[in-house]
Coordinates of C-alpha atoms in Angstrom, one line a residue:
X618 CA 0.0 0.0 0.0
X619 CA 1.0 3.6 -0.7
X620 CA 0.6 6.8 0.7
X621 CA -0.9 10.0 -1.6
X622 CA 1.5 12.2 0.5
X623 CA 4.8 13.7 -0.3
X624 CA 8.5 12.1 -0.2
X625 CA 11.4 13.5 1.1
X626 CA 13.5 12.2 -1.9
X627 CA 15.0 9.9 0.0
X628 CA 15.2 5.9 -2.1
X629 CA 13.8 3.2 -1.0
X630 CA 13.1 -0.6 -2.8
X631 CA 10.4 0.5 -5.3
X632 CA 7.3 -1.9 -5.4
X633 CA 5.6 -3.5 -8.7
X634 CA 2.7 -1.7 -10.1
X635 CA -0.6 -3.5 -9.4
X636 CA -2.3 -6.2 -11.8
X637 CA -4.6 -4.5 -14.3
X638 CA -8.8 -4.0 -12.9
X639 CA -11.5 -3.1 -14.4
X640 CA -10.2 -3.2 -17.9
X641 CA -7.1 -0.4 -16.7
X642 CA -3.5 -1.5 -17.9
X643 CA -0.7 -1.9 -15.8
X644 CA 2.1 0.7 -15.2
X645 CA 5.0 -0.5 -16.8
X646 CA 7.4 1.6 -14.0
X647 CA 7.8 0.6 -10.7
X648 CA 5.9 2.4 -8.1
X649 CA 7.7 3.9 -5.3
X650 CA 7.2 3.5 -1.8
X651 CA 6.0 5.9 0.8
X652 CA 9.0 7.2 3.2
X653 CA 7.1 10.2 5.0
X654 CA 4.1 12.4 4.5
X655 CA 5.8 15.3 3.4
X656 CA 8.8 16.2 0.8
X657 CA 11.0 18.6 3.2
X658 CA 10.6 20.9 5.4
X659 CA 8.4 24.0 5.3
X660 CA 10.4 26.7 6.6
X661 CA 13.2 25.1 4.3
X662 CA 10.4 25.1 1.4
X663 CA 9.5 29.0 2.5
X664 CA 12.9 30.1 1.8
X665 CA 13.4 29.2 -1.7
X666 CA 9.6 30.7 -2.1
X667 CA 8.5 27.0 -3.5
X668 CA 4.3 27.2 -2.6
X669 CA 4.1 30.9 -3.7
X670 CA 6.4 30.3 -7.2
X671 CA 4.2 27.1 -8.3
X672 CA 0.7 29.1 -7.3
X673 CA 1.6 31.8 -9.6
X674 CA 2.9 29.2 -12.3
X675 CA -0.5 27.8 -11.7
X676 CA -2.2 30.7 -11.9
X677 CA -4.0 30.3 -8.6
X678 CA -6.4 33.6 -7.8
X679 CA -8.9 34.5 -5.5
X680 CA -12.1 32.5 -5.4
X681 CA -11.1 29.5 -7.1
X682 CA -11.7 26.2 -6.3
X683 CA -8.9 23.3 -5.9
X684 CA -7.9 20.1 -4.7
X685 CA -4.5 19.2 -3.1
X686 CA -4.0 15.5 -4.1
X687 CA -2.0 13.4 -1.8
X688 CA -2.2 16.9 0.8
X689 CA 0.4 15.1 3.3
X690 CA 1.1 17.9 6.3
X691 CA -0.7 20.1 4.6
X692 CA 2.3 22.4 3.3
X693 CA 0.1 23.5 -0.1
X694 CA -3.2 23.3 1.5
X695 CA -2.7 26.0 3.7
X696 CA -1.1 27.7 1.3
X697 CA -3.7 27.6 -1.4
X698 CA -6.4 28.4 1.5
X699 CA -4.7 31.7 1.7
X700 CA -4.3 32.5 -1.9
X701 CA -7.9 31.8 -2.6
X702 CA -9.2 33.4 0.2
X703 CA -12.9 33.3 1.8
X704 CA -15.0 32.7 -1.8
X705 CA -13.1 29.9 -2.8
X706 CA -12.6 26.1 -1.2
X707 CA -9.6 23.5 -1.1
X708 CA -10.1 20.0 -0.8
X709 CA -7.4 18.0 1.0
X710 CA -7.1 14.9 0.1
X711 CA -4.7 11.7 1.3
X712 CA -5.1 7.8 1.5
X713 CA -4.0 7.0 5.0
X714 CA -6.3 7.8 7.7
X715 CA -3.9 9.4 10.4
X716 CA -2.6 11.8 8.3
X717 CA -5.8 12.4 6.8
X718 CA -6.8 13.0 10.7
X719 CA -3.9 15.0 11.6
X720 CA -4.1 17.2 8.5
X721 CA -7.7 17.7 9.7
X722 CA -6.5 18.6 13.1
X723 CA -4.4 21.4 11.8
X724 CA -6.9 22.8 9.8
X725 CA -9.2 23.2 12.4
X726 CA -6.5 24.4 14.4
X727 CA -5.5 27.3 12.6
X728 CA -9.5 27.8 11.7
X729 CA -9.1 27.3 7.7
X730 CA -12.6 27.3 7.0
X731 CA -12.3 26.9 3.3
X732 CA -10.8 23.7 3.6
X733 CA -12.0 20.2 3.8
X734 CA -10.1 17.6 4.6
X735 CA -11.1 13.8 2.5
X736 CA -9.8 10.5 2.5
X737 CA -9.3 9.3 -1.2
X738 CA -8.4 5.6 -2.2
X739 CA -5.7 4.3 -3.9
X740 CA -6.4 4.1 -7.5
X741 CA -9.6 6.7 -7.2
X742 CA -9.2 10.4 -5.7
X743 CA -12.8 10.4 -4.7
X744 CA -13.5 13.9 -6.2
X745 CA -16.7 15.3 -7.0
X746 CA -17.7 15.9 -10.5
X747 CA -17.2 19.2 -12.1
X748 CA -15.9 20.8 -8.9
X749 CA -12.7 21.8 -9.7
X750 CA -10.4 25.0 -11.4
X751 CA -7.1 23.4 -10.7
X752 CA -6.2 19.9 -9.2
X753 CA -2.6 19.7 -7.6
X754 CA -0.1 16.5 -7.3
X755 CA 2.7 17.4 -5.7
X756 CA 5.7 15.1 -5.3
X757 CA 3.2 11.6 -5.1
X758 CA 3.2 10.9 -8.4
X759 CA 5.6 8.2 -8.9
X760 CA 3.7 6.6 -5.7
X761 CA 0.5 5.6 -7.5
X762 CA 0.6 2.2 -8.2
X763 CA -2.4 2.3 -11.0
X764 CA -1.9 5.9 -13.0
X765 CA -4.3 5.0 -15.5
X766 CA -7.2 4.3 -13.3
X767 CA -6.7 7.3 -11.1
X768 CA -6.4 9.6 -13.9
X769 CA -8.7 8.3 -15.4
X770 CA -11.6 8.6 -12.2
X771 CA -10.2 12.1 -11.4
X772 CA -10.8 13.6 -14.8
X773 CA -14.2 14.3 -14.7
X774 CA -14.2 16.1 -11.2
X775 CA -12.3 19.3 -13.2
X776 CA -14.5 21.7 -14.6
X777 CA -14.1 23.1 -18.4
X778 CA -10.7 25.3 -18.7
X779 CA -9.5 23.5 -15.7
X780 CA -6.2 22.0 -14.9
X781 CA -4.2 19.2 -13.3
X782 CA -0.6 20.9 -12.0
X783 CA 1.8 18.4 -11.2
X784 CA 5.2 18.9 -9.6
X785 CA 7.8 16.2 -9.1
X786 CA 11.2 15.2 -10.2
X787 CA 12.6 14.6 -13.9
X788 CA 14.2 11.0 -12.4
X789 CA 13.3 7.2 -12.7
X790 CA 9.9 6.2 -10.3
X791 CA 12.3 4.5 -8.2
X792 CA 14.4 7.0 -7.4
X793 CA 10.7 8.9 -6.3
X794 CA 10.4 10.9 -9.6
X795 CA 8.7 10.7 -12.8
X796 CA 10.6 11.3 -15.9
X797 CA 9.1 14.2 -17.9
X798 CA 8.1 12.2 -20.8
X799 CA 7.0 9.3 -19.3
X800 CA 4.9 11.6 -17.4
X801 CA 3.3 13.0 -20.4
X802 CA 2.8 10.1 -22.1
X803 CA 0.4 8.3 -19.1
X804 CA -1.7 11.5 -19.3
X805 CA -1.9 11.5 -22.7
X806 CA -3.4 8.3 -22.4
X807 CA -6.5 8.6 -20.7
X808 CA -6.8 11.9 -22.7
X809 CA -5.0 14.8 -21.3
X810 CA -2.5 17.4 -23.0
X811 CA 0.2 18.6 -21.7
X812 CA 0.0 22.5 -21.8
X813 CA 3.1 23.3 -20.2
X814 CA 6.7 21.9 -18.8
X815 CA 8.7 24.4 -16.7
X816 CA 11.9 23.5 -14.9
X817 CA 11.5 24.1 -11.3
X818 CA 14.7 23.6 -9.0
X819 CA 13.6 25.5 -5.9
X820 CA 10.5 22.3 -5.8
X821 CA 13.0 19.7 -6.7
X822 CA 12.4 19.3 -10.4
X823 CA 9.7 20.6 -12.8
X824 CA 5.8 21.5 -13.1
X825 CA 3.9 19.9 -15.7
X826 CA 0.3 21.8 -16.3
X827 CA -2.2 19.6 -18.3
X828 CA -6.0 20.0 -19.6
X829 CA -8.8 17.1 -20.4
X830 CA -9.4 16.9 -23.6
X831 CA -12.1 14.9 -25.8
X832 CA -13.8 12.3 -24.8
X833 CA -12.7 10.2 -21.7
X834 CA -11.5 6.9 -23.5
X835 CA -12.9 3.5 -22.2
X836 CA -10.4 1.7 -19.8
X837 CA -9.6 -1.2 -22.1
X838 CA -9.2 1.1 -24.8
X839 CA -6.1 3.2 -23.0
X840 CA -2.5 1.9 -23.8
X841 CA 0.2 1.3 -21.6
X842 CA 3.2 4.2 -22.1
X843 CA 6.6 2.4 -22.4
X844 CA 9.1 3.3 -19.3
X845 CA 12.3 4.7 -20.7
X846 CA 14.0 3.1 -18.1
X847 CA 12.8 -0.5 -19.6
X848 CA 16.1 -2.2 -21.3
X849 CA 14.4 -2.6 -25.3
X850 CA 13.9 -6.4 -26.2
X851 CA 16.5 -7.3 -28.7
X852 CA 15.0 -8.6 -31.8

């Protein structure tokens, strides 16, 4: 089992991607394991003005609505409460119940009452439809075991124009990162397109911006993106 929370870079023996369900393929990556619920430290995070860069990347603005996939500590969803201020809403969202509970702690704690605070599932984010103007994933990535599945259940809950800003680093799964194209090419997939690649160093590697576009394809329809870490078969 994996956590939707952040990494602190640190590697770890990577685990096998799940079997395929429901007609999804398997990742062919492996899938990195959890090490701790958040990616380094905020003050440390602060200083190289990481939450505040990405936000304005992501063109976060009063009023809006987002989710915080895989929210950890909370480091973005506080942040993102601020920046959207009383008219909008966050919805925090991780996989493992104490840090889903302690995450809700805090935010009653320092009163954020434009936040709530959700417990997803592994392969399915659990996000209502048509609810949201950006959807973040920062540093978890490379820690979901079935990409195709979850993108493919969280697509619907953006609304038109909206956006899925991810932010990890350009290295093999393994090594808790996702290559770049790799990357692209799972989104692609289930029918995203990337709008945008930007090299971040201050958040420990780049941040990838995509849309939805089309028509959700069916599950068994969706191909499996090659890892470019896999040795090619020789012919």
């Amino acid at each position: 089992m994996f956590a939707l929370a952040g990494c602190d870079g640190r590697s770890r023996a990577p685990k096998k991607a799940d079997e395929p369900k429901y007609g999804f393929p398997a990742a062919d990556r492996p899938v990195a394991s959890i090490i701790s619920s958040r990616w380094s430290t905020e003050e440390a995070r602060d200083r190289l003005n990481e939450a505040e860069t990405v936000m304005d990347r992501a063109g976060i603005k009063k009023g809006m609505t987002v989710a915080d996939i895989g929210a950890g500590e909370g480091y973005y969803t506080v942040r993102l409460a601020s920046r959207v201020g009383d008219d909008g809403r966050v919805l925090a969202e991780d996989i493992v119940p104490e840090v889903r509970d302690a995450l809700a702690t805090r935010v009653a704690r320092e009163r954020l009452d434009n936040v709530s605070v959700r417990l997803g599932l592994p392969a399915d984010p659990r996000l209502p439809e048509a609810s949201f103007d950006r959807v973040f994933m920062v540093h978890m990535y490379h820690e979901i075991a079935s990409p195709y599945e979850f993108l493919w259940r969280m697509r619907p809950s953006l609304r038109p124009g909206g956006q899925v800003i991810v932010v990890d680093g350009d290295r093999p799964t393994q090594d808790h990162g996702t290559p770049a194209e790799l990357l692209k090419c799972e989104f692609a997939a289930v029918g995203y397109v990337q709008v945008s690649l930007q090299r971040m160093p201050s958040a420990g590697g780049y941040l990838a911006i995509f849309e939805a576009q089309g028509e959700r394809p069916e599950p068994q329809t969706i191909k499996a993106c090659r890892n470019p870490a896999t040795p090619t078969p020789k012919s």
